[in-house]
Amino acid sequence: MAKNKSILSEARQIERAVTLIGLGARMQVLERETDLSYERLLRLYKEVSGQSPSKGQLPFSTDWFMTWQPNIHASLFLNIHEYLNKSAALDEGDLIIKAYQLYLEHTTTQALEPLLSITRAWRLVKFLDTGMLTMTRCSGCGGHFVTHPHEIAKHYVCGLCNPPARAGKGKSAGGLTMQ
Ligand SMILES: [Zn+2]
């Protein structure tokens, strides 16, 4: 029985790794979200994507999430993530995958380039877990957006309500809207 269980568990781990690779995740994400060895992940990666994984560190800074369009995409992803977290019984790895797939669907139906990669989405969730980033309600539209902690909610205005001047009227984040 224990053996069967471990085979099933391993099958699930492989399935998760394959899904993540298909979404373009970096090796660091696969290592953190599965129990598979680095060697097995590397083989899977090459088999699924047909190439070697890119080397190098993950982006460590929170700055990217604070720039205008990325912030709106990151906020959209996190709103989906929060919604799923409340409504579906998924563990954290599956939650990120499902939320990211829904984010991709959303950008596809709106004919937008998905600015947020799966690796950045994963990093974003970790930044929230460790309190380096948070969600703040916009005083203009009432939507929830990614901000640094300690943002004064009373005065916070999001990038959709207050796009930078260079964005031009009616082109807010390429048509992305927040429900
Ligand atoms: Zn707003």
Short mmCIF file of C-alpha atoms in Angstrom, two decimals, residues 47-161:
data_model
loop_
_atom_site.label_atom_id
_atom_site.label_comp_id
_atom_site.label_asym_id
_atom_site.label_seq_id
_atom_site.Cartn_x
_atom_site.Cartn_y
_atom_site.Cartn_z
CA GLU A 47 12.60 16.21 -22.52
CA VAL A 48 9.59 18.52 -22.23
CA SER A 49 11.04 21.79 -23.49
CA GLY A 50 13.67 20.37 -25.86
CA GLN A 51 16.37 22.61 -24.42
CA SER A 52 18.53 23.16 -21.38
CA PRO A 53 17.14 25.40 -18.64
CA SER A 54 18.47 28.95 -18.47
CA LYS A 55 21.03 29.49 -15.76
CA GLY A 56 21.34 32.35 -13.35
CA GLN A 57 19.62 33.72 -10.30
CA LEU A 58 15.96 34.47 -9.97
CA PRO A 59 15.04 38.15 -9.94
CA PHE A 60 15.32 39.09 -6.30
CA SER A 61 14.01 42.65 -6.34
CA THR A 62 10.40 43.73 -5.78
CA ASP A 63 10.94 46.76 -8.08
CA TRP A 64 9.61 45.13 -11.25
CA PHE A 65 6.21 44.60 -9.63
CA MET A 66 6.00 48.30 -8.81
CA THR A 67 6.32 49.53 -12.39
CA TRP A 68 3.11 50.52 -14.10
CA GLN A 69 2.00 47.73 -16.47
CA PRO A 70 3.70 44.88 -14.58
CA ASN A 71 1.91 46.07 -11.43
CA ILE A 72 -1.48 45.75 -13.11
CA HIS A 73 -0.66 42.27 -14.45
CA ALA A 74 0.73 41.17 -11.07
CA SER A 75 -2.38 42.52 -9.34
CA LEU A 76 -4.66 40.69 -11.77
CA PHE A 77 -2.80 37.44 -11.08
CA LEU A 78 -2.97 37.94 -7.31
CA ASN A 79 -6.70 38.70 -7.40
CA ILE A 80 -7.23 35.38 -9.21
CA HIS A 81 -4.89 33.66 -6.74
CA GLU A 82 -6.79 35.05 -3.73
CA TYR A 83 -10.14 34.10 -5.22
CA LEU A 84 -9.00 30.50 -5.81
CA ASN A 85 -7.42 30.36 -2.37
CA LYS A 86 -10.80 31.12 -0.81
CA SER A 87 -12.94 28.98 -3.10
CA ALA A 88 -10.89 25.88 -3.95
CA ALA A 89 -9.04 23.37 -1.78
CA LEU A 90 -5.66 23.39 -3.55
CA ASP A 91 -2.19 23.26 -2.08
CA GLU A 92 0.09 26.21 -2.75
CA GLY A 93 1.87 24.75 -5.77
CA ASP A 94 -1.36 23.81 -7.54
CA LEU A 95 -2.88 27.14 -6.55
CA ILE A 96 -0.10 29.07 -8.31
CA ILE A 97 -0.39 26.87 -11.42
CA LYS A 98 -4.19 27.19 -11.63
CA ALA A 99 -4.13 30.94 -10.96
CA TYR A 100 -1.43 31.40 -13.60
CA GLN A 101 -3.40 29.39 -16.19
CA LEU A 102 -6.45 31.58 -15.52
CA TYR A 103 -4.26 34.70 -15.81
CA LEU A 104 -3.05 33.46 -19.23
CA GLU A 105 -6.65 32.81 -20.33
CA HIS A 106 -7.60 36.31 -19.25
CA THR A 107 -4.78 37.99 -21.18
CA THR A 108 -5.42 35.77 -24.23
CA THR A 109 -9.12 36.66 -24.41
CA GLN A 110 -8.13 40.34 -24.24
CA ALA A 111 -5.40 39.85 -26.87
CA LEU A 112 -2.72 41.08 -24.47
CA GLU A 113 0.84 40.01 -24.05
CA PRO A 114 1.13 38.21 -20.69
CA LEU A 115 3.80 40.38 -19.05
CA LEU A 116 3.95 38.21 -15.94
CA SER A 117 5.96 34.99 -16.33
CA ILE A 118 5.16 31.91 -14.22
CA THR A 119 8.49 32.37 -12.42
CA ARG A 120 7.65 35.98 -11.56
CA ALA A 121 4.14 34.96 -10.49
CA TRP A 122 5.63 32.35 -8.19
CA ARG A 123 8.14 34.89 -6.84
CA LEU A 124 5.31 37.33 -6.25
CA VAL A 125 3.42 34.85 -4.07
CA LYS A 126 6.61 34.28 -2.05
CA PHE A 127 7.07 38.06 -1.65
CA LEU A 128 3.54 38.23 -0.20
CA ASP A 129 4.16 35.23 2.06
CA THR A 130 7.23 36.92 3.53
CA GLY A 131 5.55 40.32 3.82
CA MET A 132 7.86 42.08 1.35
CA LEU A 133 4.82 42.99 -0.74
CA THR A 134 1.14 43.26 0.06
CA MET A 135 -2.21 44.15 -1.50
CA THR A 136 -3.74 47.59 -0.98
CA ARG A 137 -7.22 48.78 -1.94
CA CYS A 138 -7.28 51.66 -4.41
CA SER A 139 -9.09 54.71 -3.04
CA GLY A 140 -10.34 55.45 -6.57
CA CYS A 141 -11.72 52.21 -8.05
CA GLY A 142 -11.73 49.92 -5.00
CA GLY A 143 -9.63 47.25 -6.74
CA HIS A 144 -6.80 45.54 -4.87
CA PHE A 145 -3.27 46.11 -6.14
CA VAL A 146 0.24 44.95 -5.33
CA THR A 147 2.08 47.52 -3.19
CA HIS A 148 4.90 47.72 -0.71
CA PRO A 149 3.75 47.12 2.86
CA HIS A 150 2.62 50.12 4.89
CA GLU A 151 1.07 51.85 1.89
CA ILE A 152 -1.43 54.33 3.31
CA ALA A 153 -4.67 52.92 1.91
CA LYS A 154 -6.57 56.19 2.28
CA HIS A 155 -4.26 57.89 -0.20
CA TYR A 156 -3.40 54.99 -2.48
CA VAL A 157 -4.40 55.38 -6.16
CA CYS A 158 -3.72 52.50 -8.58
CA GLY A 159 -2.12 52.56 -12.02
CA LEU A 160 -5.46 52.15 -13.79
CA CYS A 161 -6.99 55.20 -12.08
#
